[in-house]
Amino acid sequence: MPKKSTRKKSSKCAADPVLLPLLPLRDIVIFPRMVVPLLVGRERSVRAVEAAIFSDDTILVAAQRSVEVENPEPDDVYRVGTEAKIIQILKIPDGSAKVLVEGVQRRRITRFLAQKDYFRVKTVPVGESQRVSARLRAVMRTVADLFQIYLQINPRVPEEIAPTIAEIDDPERLADTVCAHAVLKVAQKQELLELPRVEDRLARLVDMLSQENEILKIEREITGRVRDQVEKSQRTYYLHERLKAIEDELGREGPSGEYAELDKGIRAAKMPPEAEAKARAELEKLGRMQPMSPEATVSHNYIEWLVDLPWSKETADKTDVKRAERILNEDHHGLDEPKERVLEYLAVRRLAASLTGPILCLVGPPGVGKTSLGRSVARALGRKFARISLGGMRDEAEIRGHRRTYIGALPGRILQSLKRVGTRNPVFLLDEIDKLSSDFRGDPSSALLEVLDPEVNTAFNDHYIEVDFDLSKVLFIATANTPHTIHPTLLDRMEIIRLPGYTDWEKLAIASKFLIPKQLKAHGLARRKVEITNEALLRIIRDYTREAGVRNLEREINKILRKLAKKIATDGRRDGLKVGAADLKRYLGTPRYRRETAEKHAGPGVATGLAWTEAGGEILKIETSVMPGKGEVTLTGHLGEIMKESARAAVSYIRAHEKAFALPKGFHKAKDIHVHVPEGQTPKDGPSAGVPIMVSVLSALSNRPVRGDTAMTGEITLRGAVLPIGGLKEKSLAAHRSGIKRIVIPRENTRDLDEIPPRIKRACTFIPVETVDEVIAEVFEAS
Ligand SMILES: Nc1ncnc2c1ncn2[C@@H]1O[C@H](COP(=O)(O)OP(=O)(O)OP(=O)(O)O)[C@@H](O)[C@H]1O
Ligand SMILES: [Mg+2]
């Protein structure tokens, strides 16, 4: 066998233990048949080489376990090494030597014999001869193929050896050659060296090479990509430089022009020092960025925002209270109390140099003029007007902005609005502050608190702008439909001004003095003789709208004017047009609301209550029907919990006093009671329906009808006392709207009668009561 003869030739004594000088190698594993030049520098190693030359020219080369060890002891070298023949030696004057060795055979060290200054080792050969089976051939072919690929993609191995590999058909030789040339770690190579069977070695090589190939492929992909990117950015850079040069040549302003513009902007903005420093630093950064790159755009936008904010721009206040009063009256009819309060507030703010007053909050049903009163305040003061709607806002970032690290980040709505108005002292309306909500994205009301708190709003921090902005010059005014859902800490900072809603006559005046002239102008009819009669207006107010404010009224007027405008355009008519009550059906269709005719006999079981919702006051028709049954009480019509409880309390009261009410004994066991509050679309709650519910149930049980012209409100206790209620003004407006003539109210509410419009007091009788008995005495029809 060729292998055997090879071994005979290369090693004199294959089977016997052989003593050899040891040459430890730091970071190389030498395989048989490999010719390697070594630079031998260490004193001990030079001695070992000399000893080898002196005896038989062979030496055992074995790798160190660690590169760092300077004078390796037996434990520091691997047990398996290669016997090598010294082919050539070249001594260098500094004492070291260049040695050319050729690997001969694997050998295992069995003993170390310490000499004076080197080691001699006792060794036995490693390796088993193996028959070349078909399987071995297959593995050989795989190794050869993998190694071809390896050579192609690994730039660190010379490709010249490729043809040689293909020709090798001795497995040992193939394994050794591949091991010698593959770029592997010392530990990996040592592992290969130590495997005695060639088939195992080749199999291991298959593993290692496929893994290496995989890694190399990925590496190549990555470098390819990186190179592409580098080339691309170099290209853009180059193109930009070219462009700059061309523009310079043409005398146009390039990116540097943009830089200069921002620079000018920063100077003109008169920012506080901190903000200016920030802007300058950012501009500096921008100068170093590649123009048109995404970062540069972000940076540019940021500087623009800083430049555009009104850091120091403000309008001069018109402090004349007389003038302010005139303007408020010009814009709005009535609203005497709110106007008065606003004027007082302005006067105080004018006198007190410190502007730390509470925030005004205008509270009232929709369409009563809260937003427009805010606008009017701005006009009265000669300030700009900004407005944001907080309704449904649930994200803190809407107030305070997003950090610049987010794509498309912007400042919050407060600073956006200030930028839009361009002054730092506008009247700023925070609309619908009661509709603010909060969830996991943070609580906007806490951010708002910071906006409104005069202690801290001198340094309002927006996440995007990052530097503090002084909001203390802004006059904040809030609006809400109800104070109940305003965040308590916010409410604490506010002074509530109520706008309760209008009577029909007030609406009439608002319509003829404000809404109609405004809409005539808007429809280009200002100079036509168009008239809507008062009778028609009242009819619209009563039969086409049902509201506390005037928004729908305005809408209906709009509708009429639109149709008139069209008519004039198509008919070419130039003369005046008059819209009377009889024409309304033509313009607006059939009336939407049927006025509850107060005098109508509704039969037993129906009582009129009064409710107070966000939309203002409302009348509630409460109906009860009684049928034979088992004593069940059913409540329907979208009632809230509190309302249900007061219904149950009312039934309990009646049961407890069945004798006094002349009801059959134990009636409740034989009857089912069903209480219903129609028009279930608006949710109703609150305890003030206690009185009307009780009256309605009693009326049904005793079969006595309730007076149709009488409405009632009040909470009742189980002992029959009538407790006070809120919103009397709104409720009486609603009662009056519905043609009610008598209103039963809790005695404690008589003090609220002062704020009821005189016109209503003249039209309605208010009947104060303290107990249920007094109620009963007033509300039933005389039998
Ligand atoms: N007293 C008034 N005098 C003149 N115009 C009025 C008066 N009250 C309301 N208006 C007009 O009615 C319209 C609706 O008012 P506005 O939008 O201010 O209502 P709002 O109270 O803010 O309602 P919401 O709660 O729905 O926001 C506006 O055109 C406003 O000018
Ligand atoms: Mg509004």
XYZ file of C-alpha atoms in Angstrom, residues 492-772:
281
model
C -59.995 74.576 40.741
C -58.067 77.094 38.673
C -61.093 78.414 36.858
C -63.737 80.973 37.435
C -67.017 79.696 36.072
C -69.222 82.099 34.141
C -72.618 80.669 33.239
C -74.440 81.298 29.994
C -77.714 79.510 30.770
C -79.581 79.910 27.501
C -82.114 82.294 26.028
C -85.813 82.930 26.284
C -87.816 83.019 23.092
C -87.764 86.826 23.092
C -84.059 86.993 23.584
C -83.676 84.612 20.678
C -85.944 86.804 18.632
C -83.779 89.818 19.353
C -80.570 87.922 18.628
C -82.017 86.720 15.350
C -83.161 90.078 14.110
C -80.232 92.119 15.350
C -77.350 89.710 14.771
C -78.060 86.475 12.984
C -80.113 87.817 10.110
C -77.843 90.778 9.251
C -74.821 88.464 9.461
C -76.409 85.841 7.218
C -77.731 88.420 4.769
C -74.217 89.596 4.278
C -72.924 86.077 3.936
C -75.518 85.333 1.242
C -74.896 88.530 -0.679
C -78.385 89.778 0.138
C -77.338 92.671 2.344
C -78.707 95.305 0.035
C -81.925 93.548 -0.853
C -85.065 94.322 0.997
C -85.397 90.965 2.611
C -87.456 90.596 5.706
C -88.430 87.753 7.960
C -91.282 88.848 10.156
C -91.110 88.550 13.915
C -94.081 86.282 13.831
C -92.210 83.967 11.480
C -89.109 84.094 13.615
C -91.039 83.180 16.729
C -92.627 80.323 14.876
C -89.187 79.084 13.828
C -87.969 79.387 17.391
C -90.899 77.489 18.788
C -91.825 74.925 16.161
C -88.668 74.308 14.193
C -86.043 74.302 16.908
C -85.867 73.159 20.467
C -82.653 74.360 22.003
C -81.196 76.594 24.685
C -78.905 78.401 22.266
C -79.418 79.798 18.789
C -77.377 77.497 16.605
C -80.286 75.692 14.969
C -82.154 78.940 14.686
C -79.227 80.325 12.742
C -79.257 77.223 10.589
C -82.941 77.571 9.779
C -82.506 81.235 8.914
C -79.675 80.196 6.681
C -81.881 77.723 4.906
C -84.485 80.401 4.188
C -81.905 82.863 2.922
C -80.307 80.249 0.705
C -83.645 79.575 -0.941
C -84.321 83.282 -1.288
C -80.938 83.855 -2.873
C -81.622 81.125 -5.373
C -85.007 82.524 -6.119
C -83.590 85.979 -6.765
C -80.899 84.544 -8.984
C -83.286 82.483 -11.101
C -86.254 84.865 -11.227
C -84.110 87.971 -11.532
C -86.365 89.724 -9.089
C -85.144 92.975 -7.673
C -87.927 93.982 -5.343
C -88.171 93.190 -1.662
C -89.066 89.802 -0.258
C -90.959 89.185 2.881
C -91.137 85.883 4.716
C -94.096 85.529 7.016
C -95.211 82.744 9.309
C -97.426 81.302 6.610
C -94.469 80.909 4.237
C -92.425 78.813 6.611
C -93.833 75.489 5.482
C -92.632 76.279 1.980
C -89.113 77.104 3.090
C -88.578 74.770 5.995
C -91.079 71.952 5.614
C -93.455 70.872 8.323
C -92.643 71.946 11.868
C -90.267 69.530 13.535
C -91.498 69.904 17.079
C -94.945 69.774 18.394
C -95.289 72.085 21.285
C -96.578 70.100 24.252
C -99.828 71.900 24.659
C -99.864 72.613 28.310
C -103.620 72.628 28.756
C -104.111 69.310 27.085
C -105.651 66.675 29.297
C -103.282 63.839 29.215
C -105.205 61.509 31.445
C -104.105 60.036 34.762
C -100.510 58.849 35.130
C -98.782 61.689 33.255
C -96.734 64.319 35.096
C -94.388 67.007 33.782
C -90.889 67.096 35.227
C -87.984 69.371 34.441
C -84.478 68.179 33.630
C -81.187 69.896 33.181
C -78.803 68.353 30.680
C -75.732 69.531 28.852
C -78.012 70.775 26.143
C -79.792 73.077 28.603
C -83.139 72.644 30.279
C -85.737 70.199 29.042
C -89.196 69.149 30.052
C -89.772 65.500 30.852
C -93.163 63.924 30.431
C -93.292 61.074 32.901
C -95.868 58.379 32.279
C -96.963 55.625 34.591
C -99.327 52.821 33.838
C -100.644 50.375 36.361
C -101.842 46.906 35.539
C -102.893 43.824 37.497
C -99.816 41.845 38.455
C -97.517 40.866 41.271
C -96.048 44.122 42.526
C -93.236 44.586 39.997
C -91.869 48.025 39.231
C -90.452 48.560 35.721
C -88.580 51.688 34.635
C -87.849 52.481 30.998
C -86.543 55.358 28.892
C -82.723 55.505 29.310
C -82.788 56.420 32.968
C -79.588 56.809 34.946
C -78.957 55.028 38.215
C -79.868 57.992 40.401
C -83.116 58.508 38.571
C -84.030 54.839 39.016
C -83.347 55.111 42.702
C -85.550 58.131 43.104
C -88.293 56.259 41.244
C -88.030 53.387 43.727
C -88.007 55.834 46.619
C -91.186 57.409 45.269
C -92.953 54.043 45.041
C -91.816 53.168 48.560
C -93.147 56.452 49.846
C -96.534 55.806 48.297
C -96.649 52.277 49.706
C -95.828 53.534 53.166
C -98.659 56.038 52.967
C -101.258 54.033 51.103
C -103.889 54.860 53.678
C -103.324 58.600 53.525
C -103.601 58.444 49.754
C -106.796 56.412 49.988
C -105.312 53.556 48.042
C -106.601 50.007 48.518
C -104.624 48.209 51.228
C -101.759 46.100 49.870
C -102.241 47.518 46.354
C -98.642 46.908 45.518
C -99.014 43.145 45.812
C -101.676 42.975 43.161
C -100.416 45.571 40.696
C -97.434 46.022 38.370
C -96.219 49.569 37.943
C -94.474 50.713 34.773
C -92.820 54.139 34.772
C -91.669 55.441 31.400
C -89.937 58.650 30.378
C -90.425 59.066 26.596
C -87.939 60.562 24.140
C -85.366 58.126 25.342
C -82.607 59.388 23.097
C -81.175 61.810 25.644
C -79.820 60.061 28.712
C -81.474 61.385 31.828
C -80.193 61.346 35.328
C -80.258 63.218 38.570
C -82.492 63.091 41.623
C -84.674 66.064 40.697
C -87.254 63.845 38.990
C -88.289 62.416 42.372
C -91.309 64.696 42.716
C -92.755 64.249 39.202
C -92.227 60.487 39.313
C -94.055 60.247 42.591
C -96.883 62.381 41.293
C -97.112 60.349 38.113
C -97.298 57.031 40.003
C -99.811 58.371 42.470
C -101.895 59.782 39.651
C -101.959 56.412 37.923
C -102.813 54.502 41.087
C -105.518 56.864 42.215
C -106.779 57.561 38.712
C -106.618 61.355 39.170
C -105.193 63.405 36.290
C -102.387 65.910 36.881
C -102.758 69.548 35.795
C -101.266 69.938 32.329
C -100.106 73.511 32.913
C -97.971 72.547 35.891
C -94.381 71.326 35.872
C -92.523 70.199 38.942
C -88.995 69.528 40.080
C -87.452 68.384 43.356
C -85.821 65.469 45.071
C -87.872 63.601 47.683
C -86.786 61.727 50.780
C -88.456 58.607 52.151
C -90.038 60.806 54.799
C -91.636 63.020 52.218
C -89.436 66.110 52.358
C -88.697 67.985 49.118
C -85.003 68.820 48.658
C -83.495 71.584 46.462
C -82.258 71.034 42.901
C -79.765 72.675 40.505
C -80.184 74.509 37.220
C -83.459 76.239 38.055
C -82.858 78.938 35.475
C -82.343 76.507 32.614
C -85.303 74.453 33.761
C -87.647 77.406 33.943
C -86.561 78.525 30.467
C -87.480 75.090 29.183
C -90.783 75.071 31.078
C -91.650 78.422 29.669
C -90.693 77.359 26.169
C -93.189 74.556 26.501
C -96.016 76.786 27.597
C -96.042 75.751 31.257
C -97.779 78.251 33.522
C -97.034 76.910 36.997
C -93.776 75.498 38.298
C -93.563 73.658 41.594
C -90.102 74.138 43.088
C -88.414 73.177 46.368
C -88.682 75.992 48.894
C -84.927 76.183 49.272
C -84.633 77.135 45.617
C -86.586 80.369 46.071
C -83.300 82.203 46.446
C -82.478 81.273 42.822
C -85.549 83.145 41.604
C -83.480 86.321 41.460
C -81.688 85.162 38.370
C -84.817 84.122 36.492
C -85.544 86.587 33.655
C -88.443 88.925 34.667
C -90.331 88.020 31.564
C -90.518 84.424 32.679
C -91.458 85.378 36.208
C -94.297 87.355 34.772
C -95.494 84.477 32.623
C -95.108 81.655 35.138
C -96.064 81.202 38.760
C -93.419 79.594 40.925
C -94.856 77.530 43.755
C -92.390 76.755 46.531
C -93.049 73.573 48.512
C -91.389 71.766 51.380
C -93.212 68.443 51.589
C -94.830 65.905 49.344
